[in-house]
Amino acid sequence: MNSKFKTFIPAAGKASRLAGLPKFYLPIKENNFLLNYHIKNLQNKENYDIFLGVNSSFYESLENTFQDIKVIQIQSNSMVETVCKLGLPENGNSLVIMPDTFFEDYQVINDMAEKLVNENYDAVLGLWKIRSDQKGKLGQCTLSKDKVLEVIDKDETCNEEYFWGSLCWNKEFNNFINSEDEHFGISINRAIKSNLNVGYIKSDTNYFDCGTFDEYKFMLENLNS
């Protein structure tokens, strides 16, 4: 795969849910922390040009920590708005990584990118099997044999088996991203309704969203077990 991906890491939140501690700074095993884990995994591959969007409170520390990527100060109210302010490319492909998450299978990102480049898709989602503790917190996906048919966001009654945790897309998909969208699930459904082809890659590993201390503690317990 020779195609370069503009890779967005939207980390411009105000850390309000964790008493001012940014979730991307949460430590994980081997003297590592979440944001560093994602950046190092992406840098180990050749095709990802990383853009890190952060707010003013953490800009200086992150710019000093990650001097070999583009760290950009942004005022934003949502992940989608951060990505839009970082600049959707007029040509080429894009990837978004959530900085407050953890998954061990990073090959899924390469598989998503290769599927987008080599097959007839406008976007490709990385999917993980949902656990009972994640029901109602994530965007679960209705699937056909080879496409995503709908994203059902944060619905405790949803029985779909998989949720999406990462997203890559081509320039056509840019037209369906609105900076006012609360989350990317809205953009994905908008694109699907306009007949864009949205594919998926499934991972067989766990995915952890560290939005609260309880979720973070649960991740650590699983990683150390």
PDB file of C-alpha atoms in Angstrom:
ATOM      1  CA  MET A   1       0.000   0.000   0.000  1.00  0.00           C
ATOM      2  CA  ASN A   2       1.629   3.250  -1.179  1.00  0.00           C
ATOM      3  CA  SER A   3      -1.232   5.660  -0.464  1.00  0.00           C
ATOM      4  CA  LYS A   4      -0.569   8.218   2.288  1.00  0.00           C
ATOM      5  CA  PHE A   5      -3.296   8.742   4.900  1.00  0.00           C
ATOM      6  CA  LYS A   6      -3.825  12.052   6.669  1.00  0.00           C
ATOM      7  CA  THR A   7      -4.246  10.674  10.166  1.00  0.00           C
ATOM      8  CA  PHE A   8      -6.309  12.661  12.658  1.00  0.00           C
ATOM      9  CA  ILE A   9      -5.959  12.237  16.408  1.00  0.00           C
ATOM     10  CA  PRO A  10      -8.621  14.562  17.898  1.00  0.00           C
ATOM     11  CA  ALA A  11      -7.507  15.289  21.467  1.00  0.00           C
ATOM     12  CA  ALA A  12      -8.920  18.782  21.989  1.00  0.00           C
ATOM     13  CA  GLY A  13     -11.359  17.885  24.770  1.00  0.00           C
ATOM     14  CA  LYS A  14     -11.350  19.715  28.093  1.00  0.00           C
ATOM     15  CA  ALA A  15     -10.908  16.590  30.283  1.00  0.00           C
ATOM     16  CA  SER A  16     -14.070  17.495  32.211  1.00  0.00           C
ATOM     17  CA  ARG A  17     -15.127  13.892  32.904  1.00  0.00           C
ATOM     18  CA  LEU A  18     -11.872  12.958  34.637  1.00  0.00           C
ATOM     19  CA  ALA A  19     -11.507  16.008  36.897  1.00  0.00           C
ATOM     20  CA  GLY A  20      -9.115  17.798  34.559  1.00  0.00           C
ATOM     21  CA  LEU A  21      -6.906  14.805  33.739  1.00  0.00           C
ATOM     22  CA  PRO A  22      -6.818  14.318  29.940  1.00  0.00           C
ATOM     23  CA  LYS A  23      -7.798  10.769  29.064  1.00  0.00           C
ATOM     24  CA  PHE A  24      -5.045  10.448  26.460  1.00  0.00           C
ATOM     25  CA  TYR A  25      -2.440  10.805  29.261  1.00  0.00           C
ATOM     26  CA  LEU A  26      -3.786   7.780  31.166  1.00  0.00           C
ATOM     27  CA  PRO A  27      -0.926   5.329  31.772  1.00  0.00           C
ATOM     28  CA  ILE A  28      -0.976   1.783  30.455  1.00  0.00           C
ATOM     29  CA  LYS A  29       1.466  -1.114  30.744  1.00  0.00           C
ATOM     30  CA  GLU A  30       5.212  -0.851  30.100  1.00  0.00           C
ATOM     31  CA  ASN A  31       5.613   2.803  31.173  1.00  0.00           C
ATOM     32  CA  ASN A  32       3.399   3.921  28.315  1.00  0.00           C
ATOM     33  CA  PHE A  33       0.282   6.087  28.018  1.00  0.00           C
ATOM     34  CA  LEU A  34      -2.659   5.974  25.640  1.00  0.00           C
ATOM     35  CA  LEU A  35      -1.752   8.774  23.236  1.00  0.00           C
ATOM     36  CA  ASN A  36       1.886   7.709  23.017  1.00  0.00           C
ATOM     37  CA  TYR A  37       0.771   4.131  22.335  1.00  0.00           C
ATOM     38  CA  HIS A  38      -1.244   5.187  19.289  1.00  0.00           C
ATOM     39  CA  ILE A  39       1.380   7.565  17.919  1.00  0.00           C
ATOM     40  CA  LYS A  40       4.207   5.027  18.203  1.00  0.00           C
ATOM     41  CA  ASN A  41       2.122   2.323  16.528  1.00  0.00           C
ATOM     42  CA  LEU A  42       1.298   4.662  13.640  1.00  0.00           C
ATOM     43  CA  GLN A  43       4.927   5.767  13.308  1.00  0.00           C
ATOM     44  CA  ASN A  44       6.004   2.133  13.017  1.00  0.00           C
ATOM     45  CA  LYS A  45       4.127   2.068   9.709  1.00  0.00           C
ATOM     46  CA  GLU A  46       4.992   4.192   6.675  1.00  0.00           C
ATOM     47  CA  ASN A  47       1.705   5.541   5.415  1.00  0.00           C
ATOM     48  CA  TYR A  48       0.308   7.714   8.190  1.00  0.00           C
ATOM     49  CA  ASP A  49       0.908  11.471   8.344  1.00  0.00           C
ATOM     50  CA  ILE A  50      -0.175  12.318  11.903  1.00  0.00           C
ATOM     51  CA  PHE A  51      -2.077  15.491  12.879  1.00  0.00           C
ATOM     52  CA  LEU A  52      -2.749  15.879  16.604  1.00  0.00           C
ATOM     53  CA  GLY A  53      -5.408  18.463  17.525  1.00  0.00           C
ATOM     54  CA  VAL A  54      -5.232  19.678  21.142  1.00  0.00           C
ATOM     55  CA  ASN A  55      -6.601  22.528  23.240  1.00  0.00           C
ATOM     56  CA  SER A  56      -4.520  25.340  24.710  1.00  0.00           C
ATOM     57  CA  SER A  57      -4.180  23.693  28.133  1.00  0.00           C
ATOM     58  CA  PHE A  58      -2.134  20.772  26.817  1.00  0.00           C
ATOM     59  CA  TYR A  59      -0.647  22.211  23.620  1.00  0.00           C
ATOM     60  CA  GLU A  60       2.796  23.124  24.968  1.00  0.00           C
ATOM     61  CA  SER A  61       3.395  19.838  26.780  1.00  0.00           C
ATOM     62  CA  LEU A  62       2.270  17.755  23.798  1.00  0.00           C
ATOM     63  CA  GLU A  63       4.257  19.808  21.298  1.00  0.00           C
ATOM     64  CA  ASN A  64       7.374  19.230  23.407  1.00  0.00           C
ATOM     65  CA  THR A  65       6.616  15.535  23.811  1.00  0.00           C
ATOM     66  CA  PHE A  66       5.863  14.819  20.148  1.00  0.00           C
ATOM     67  CA  GLN A  67       8.240  16.979  18.165  1.00  0.00           C
ATOM     68  CA  ASP A  68       8.189  14.730  15.090  1.00  0.00           C
ATOM     69  CA  ILE A  69       4.448  15.044  14.331  1.00  0.00           C
ATOM     70  CA  LYS A  70       2.125  17.984  13.650  1.00  0.00           C
ATOM     71  CA  VAL A  71       0.628  19.213  16.940  1.00  0.00           C
ATOM     72  CA  ILE A  72      -1.991  21.912  16.319  1.00  0.00           C
ATOM     73  CA  GLN A  73      -3.799  24.041  18.901  1.00  0.00           C
ATOM     74  CA  ILE A  74      -7.554  23.981  18.354  1.00  0.00           C
ATOM     75  CA  GLN A  75     -10.654  25.201  20.164  1.00  0.00           C
ATOM     76  CA  SER A  76     -13.381  22.651  19.574  1.00  0.00           C
ATOM     77  CA  ASN A  77     -16.576  21.203  21.034  1.00  0.00           C
ATOM     78  CA  SER A  78     -16.474  17.762  19.434  1.00  0.00           C
ATOM     79  CA  MET A  79     -14.265  15.179  17.802  1.00  0.00           C
ATOM     80  CA  VAL A  80     -15.781  15.878  14.388  1.00  0.00           C
ATOM     81  CA  GLU A  81     -15.206  19.615  14.734  1.00  0.00           C
ATOM     82  CA  THR A  82     -11.569  18.986  15.700  1.00  0.00           C
ATOM     83  CA  VAL A  83     -11.011  16.852  12.599  1.00  0.00           C
ATOM     84  CA  CYS A  84     -12.621  19.467  10.355  1.00  0.00           C
ATOM     85  CA  LYS A  85     -10.463  22.228  11.844  1.00  0.00           C
ATOM     86  CA  LEU A  86      -7.359  20.116  11.262  1.00  0.00           C
ATOM     87  CA  GLY A  87      -8.304  20.220   7.589  1.00  0.00           C
ATOM     88  CA  LEU A  88      -9.947  17.535   5.473  1.00  0.00           C
ATOM     89  CA  PRO A  89      -7.699  16.842   2.459  1.00  0.00           C
ATOM     90  CA  GLU A  90      -9.089  17.842  -0.938  1.00  0.00           C
ATOM     91  CA  ASN A  91      -7.459  14.752  -2.392  1.00  0.00           C
ATOM     92  CA  GLY A  92      -6.180  11.591  -0.790  1.00  0.00           C
ATOM     93  CA  ASN A  93      -7.390   9.496   2.103  1.00  0.00           C
ATOM     94  CA  SER A  94      -8.000  10.076   5.809  1.00  0.00           C
ATOM     95  CA  LEU A  95      -7.932   8.074   9.041  1.00  0.00           C
ATOM     96  CA  VAL A  96      -9.170   8.948  12.530  1.00  0.00           C
ATOM     97  CA  ILE A  97      -7.855   7.366  15.732  1.00  0.00           C
ATOM     98  CA  MET A  98      -9.547   7.971  19.092  1.00  0.00           C
ATOM     99  CA  PRO A  99      -6.833   9.012  21.590  1.00  0.00           C
ATOM    100  CA  ASP A 100      -8.667   7.786  24.708  1.00  0.00           C
ATOM    101  CA  THR A 101      -9.014   4.185  23.527  1.00  0.00           C
ATOM    102  CA  PHE A 102      -6.855   1.077  23.580  1.00  0.00           C
ATOM    103  CA  PHE A 103      -6.727  -1.978  21.317  1.00  0.00           C
ATOM    104  CA  GLU A 104      -3.802  -4.364  20.933  1.00  0.00           C
ATOM    105  CA  ASP A 105      -4.443  -5.437  17.341  1.00  0.00           C
ATOM    106  CA  TYR A 106      -2.976  -2.559  15.319  1.00  0.00           C
ATOM    107  CA  GLN A 107      -2.924  -4.663  12.156  1.00  0.00           C
ATOM    108  CA  VAL A 108      -6.631  -3.859  11.864  1.00  0.00           C
ATOM    109  CA  ILE A 109      -5.667  -0.264  10.953  1.00  0.00           C
ATOM    110  CA  ASN A 110      -3.452  -1.422   8.090  1.00  0.00           C
ATOM    111  CA  ASP A 111      -6.153  -3.836   6.923  1.00  0.00           C
ATOM    112  CA  MET A 112      -8.718  -1.009   6.886  1.00  0.00           C
ATOM    113  CA  ALA A 113      -6.399   1.236   4.883  1.00  0.00           C
ATOM    114  CA  GLU A 114      -5.591  -1.499   2.363  1.00  0.00           C
ATOM    115  CA  LYS A 115      -9.272  -2.326   1.903  1.00  0.00           C
ATOM    116  CA  LEU A 116     -10.071   1.320   1.209  1.00  0.00           C
ATOM    117  CA  VAL A 117      -7.231   1.693  -1.299  1.00  0.00           C
ATOM    118  CA  ASN A 118      -7.609  -1.633  -3.093  1.00  0.00           C
ATOM    119  CA  GLU A 119     -11.380  -2.172  -3.130  1.00  0.00           C
ATOM    120  CA  ASN A 120     -14.414  -0.129  -4.127  1.00  0.00           C
ATOM    121  CA  TYR A 121     -15.175   1.556  -0.800  1.00  0.00           C
ATOM    122  CA  ASP A 122     -15.588   5.200   0.184  1.00  0.00           C
ATOM    123  CA  ALA A 123     -15.035   4.486   3.877  1.00  0.00           C
ATOM    124  CA  VAL A 124     -13.971   1.486   5.952  1.00  0.00           C
ATOM    125  CA  LEU A 125     -14.742   0.988   9.644  1.00  0.00           C
ATOM    126  CA  GLY A 126     -12.717  -0.980  12.144  1.00  0.00           C
ATOM    127  CA  LEU A 127     -15.132  -3.201  14.081  1.00  0.00           C
ATOM    128  CA  TRP A 128     -14.870  -4.915  17.448  1.00  0.00           C
ATOM    129  CA  LYS A 129     -17.294  -7.318  19.127  1.00  0.00           C
ATOM    130  CA  ILE A 130     -19.271  -5.466  21.764  1.00  0.00           C
ATOM    131  CA  ARG A 131     -19.112  -6.547  25.393  1.00  0.00           C
ATOM    132  CA  SER A 132     -22.033  -6.329  27.789  1.00  0.00           C
ATOM    133  CA  ASP A 133     -20.372  -3.446  29.663  1.00  0.00           C
ATOM    134  CA  GLN A 134     -20.186  -1.440  26.406  1.00  0.00           C
ATOM    135  CA  LYS A 135     -23.851  -1.694  25.427  1.00  0.00           C
ATOM    136  CA  GLY A 136     -25.435   1.722  25.074  1.00  0.00           C
ATOM    137  CA  LYS A 137     -22.072   3.527  25.046  1.00  0.00           C
ATOM    138  CA  LEU A 138     -20.823   2.972  21.492  1.00  0.00           C
ATOM    139  CA  GLY A 139     -22.002   2.961  17.885  1.00  0.00           C
ATOM    140  CA  GLN A 140     -23.138  -0.551  16.970  1.00  0.00           C
ATOM    141  CA  CYS A 141     -23.334  -1.509  13.301  1.00  0.00           C
ATOM    142  CA  THR A 142     -25.890  -3.290  11.177  1.00  0.00           C
ATOM    143  CA  LEU A 143     -23.920  -5.312   8.610  1.00  0.00           C
ATOM    144  CA  SER A 144     -24.447  -7.107   5.340  1.00  0.00           C
ATOM    145  CA  LYS A 145     -21.938  -9.580   3.947  1.00  0.00           C
ATOM    146  CA  ASP A 146     -19.566  -6.819   2.837  1.00  0.00           C
ATOM    147  CA  LYS A 147     -20.994  -3.433   3.887  1.00  0.00           C
ATOM    148  CA  VAL A 148     -22.117  -1.396   6.868  1.00  0.00           C
ATOM    149  CA  LEU A 149     -25.834  -0.676   6.505  1.00  0.00           C
ATOM    150  CA  GLU A 150     -26.355   1.583   9.525  1.00  0.00           C
ATOM    151  CA  VAL A 151     -24.695   2.862  12.686  1.00  0.00           C
ATOM    152  CA  ILE A 152     -26.935   2.728  15.769  1.00  0.00           C
ATOM    153  CA  ASP A 153     -25.417   5.037  18.350  1.00  0.00           C
ATOM    154  CA  LYS A 154     -25.583   4.513  22.120  1.00  0.00           C
ATOM    155  CA  ASP A 155     -28.734   2.399  22.200  1.00  0.00           C
ATOM    156  CA  GLU A 156     -28.933  -0.029  25.147  1.00  0.00           C
ATOM    157  CA  THR A 157     -31.600  -2.060  23.343  1.00  0.00           C
ATOM    158  CA  CYS A 158     -29.497  -2.619  20.219  1.00  0.00           C
ATOM    159  CA  ASN A 159     -28.555  -6.269  19.645  1.00  0.00           C
ATOM    160  CA  GLU A 160     -26.012  -5.803  16.850  1.00  0.00           C
ATOM    161  CA  GLU A 161     -22.860  -7.799  17.551  1.00  0.00           C
ATOM    162  CA  TYR A 162     -20.194  -5.289  16.483  1.00  0.00           C
ATOM    163  CA  PHE A 163     -19.402  -1.624  17.086  1.00  0.00           C
ATOM    164  CA  TRP A 164     -17.060   0.669  15.197  1.00  0.00           C
ATOM    165  CA  GLY A 165     -13.916   2.025  16.851  1.00  0.00           C
ATOM    166  CA  SER A 166     -11.940   3.563  14.001  1.00  0.00           C
ATOM    167  CA  LEU A 167     -12.663   4.987  10.549  1.00  0.00           C
ATOM    168  CA  CYS A 168     -10.793   5.683   7.317  1.00  0.00           C
ATOM    169  CA  TRP A 169     -12.238   7.302   4.189  1.00  0.00           C
ATOM    170  CA  ASN A 170     -11.602   8.811   0.765  1.00  0.00           C
ATOM    171  CA  LYS A 171     -12.220  12.327  -0.546  1.00  0.00           C
ATOM    172  CA  GLU A 172     -15.829  11.533  -1.554  1.00  0.00           C
ATOM    173  CA  PHE A 173     -16.729  10.835   2.073  1.00  0.00           C
ATOM    174  CA  ASN A 174     -15.541  14.345   3.040  1.00  0.00           C
ATOM    175  CA  ASN A 175     -18.779  15.724   1.576  1.00  0.00           C
ATOM    176  CA  PHE A 176     -20.779  13.967   4.297  1.00  0.00           C
ATOM    177  CA  ILE A 177     -18.791  15.220   7.277  1.00  0.00           C
ATOM    178  CA  ASN A 178     -20.336  18.211   9.031  1.00  0.00           C
ATOM    179  CA  SER A 179     -18.348  19.971  11.754  1.00  0.00           C
ATOM    180  CA  GLU A 180     -21.581  20.377  13.729  1.00  0.00           C
ATOM    181  CA  ASP A 181     -22.135  16.613  13.938  1.00  0.00           C
ATOM    182  CA  GLU A 182     -21.934  15.304  17.486  1.00  0.00           C
ATOM    183  CA  HIS A 183     -20.078  12.180  16.370  1.00  0.00           C
ATOM    184  CA  PHE A 184     -18.903  10.403  13.218  1.00  0.00           C
ATOM    185  CA  GLY A 185     -21.788   7.933  13.306  1.00  0.00           C
ATOM    186  CA  ILE A 186     -23.984  10.734  11.931  1.00  0.00           C
ATOM    187  CA  SER A 187     -21.549  11.297   9.071  1.00  0.00           C
ATOM    188  CA  ILE A 188     -21.402   7.572   8.318  1.00  0.00           C
ATOM    189  CA  ASN A 189     -25.196   7.206   8.198  1.00  0.00           C
ATOM    190  CA  ARG A 190     -25.494  10.295   6.013  1.00  0.00           C
ATOM    191  CA  ALA A 191     -23.007   8.805   3.550  1.00  0.00           C
ATOM    192  CA  ILE A 192     -24.750   5.412   3.546  1.00  0.00           C
ATOM    193  CA  LYS A 193     -28.117   7.046   2.788  1.00  0.00           C
ATOM    194  CA  SER A 194     -26.478   8.719  -0.209  1.00  0.00           C
ATOM    195  CA  ASN A 195     -25.326   5.306  -1.480  1.00  0.00           C
ATOM    196  CA  LEU A 196     -21.653   5.546  -0.621  1.00  0.00           C
ATOM    197  CA  ASN A 197     -19.983   2.196  -0.037  1.00  0.00           C
ATOM    198  CA  VAL A 198     -18.951   1.757   3.589  1.00  0.00           C
ATOM    199  CA  GLY A 199     -17.035  -1.435   4.303  1.00  0.00           C
ATOM    200  CA  TYR A 200     -15.536  -2.902   7.437  1.00  0.00           C
ATOM    201  CA  ILE A 201     -12.714  -4.939   8.937  1.00  0.00           C
ATOM    202  CA  LYS A 202     -13.346  -7.011  12.057  1.00  0.00           C
ATOM    203  CA  SER A 203     -10.845  -7.394  14.868  1.00  0.00           C
ATOM    204  CA  ASP A 204     -10.922 -10.381  17.199  1.00  0.00           C
ATOM    205  CA  THR A 205      -9.305  -8.514  20.115  1.00  0.00           C
ATOM    206  CA  ASN A 206     -10.724  -6.326  22.881  1.00  0.00           C
ATOM    207  CA  TYR A 207     -11.278  -2.590  22.492  1.00  0.00           C
ATOM    208  CA  PHE A 208     -11.364  -0.320  25.527  1.00  0.00           C
ATOM    209  CA  ASP A 209     -12.875   3.172  25.635  1.00  0.00           C
ATOM    210  CA  CYS A 210     -11.454   4.947  28.689  1.00  0.00           C
ATOM    211  CA  GLY A 211     -14.138   7.594  29.073  1.00  0.00           C
ATOM    212  CA  THR A 212     -14.474   7.153  32.854  1.00  0.00           C
ATOM    213  CA  PHE A 213     -12.252   5.943  35.676  1.00  0.00           C
ATOM    214  CA  ASP A 214     -14.325   2.759  35.966  1.00  0.00           C
ATOM    215  CA  GLU A 215     -13.770   1.961  32.277  1.00  0.00           C
ATOM    216  CA  TYR A 216     -10.068   2.745  32.617  1.00  0.00           C
ATOM    217  CA  LYS A 217      -9.779   0.503  35.686  1.00  0.00           C
ATOM    218  CA  PHE A 218     -11.565  -2.295  33.813  1.00  0.00           C
ATOM    219  CA  MET A 219      -9.044  -1.978  30.960  1.00  0.00           C
ATOM    220  CA  LEU A 220      -6.074  -2.222  33.332  1.00  0.00           C
ATOM    221  CA  GLU A 221      -7.532  -5.271  35.051  1.00  0.00           C
ATOM    222  CA  ASN A 222      -7.917  -7.004  31.689  1.00  0.00           C
ATOM    223  CA  LEU A 223      -4.449  -6.061  30.458  1.00  0.00           C
ATOM    224  CA  ASN A 224      -2.846  -7.335  33.660  1.00  0.00           C
ATOM    225  CA  SER A 225      -4.821 -10.577  33.856  1.00  0.00           C
TER     226      SER A 225
END
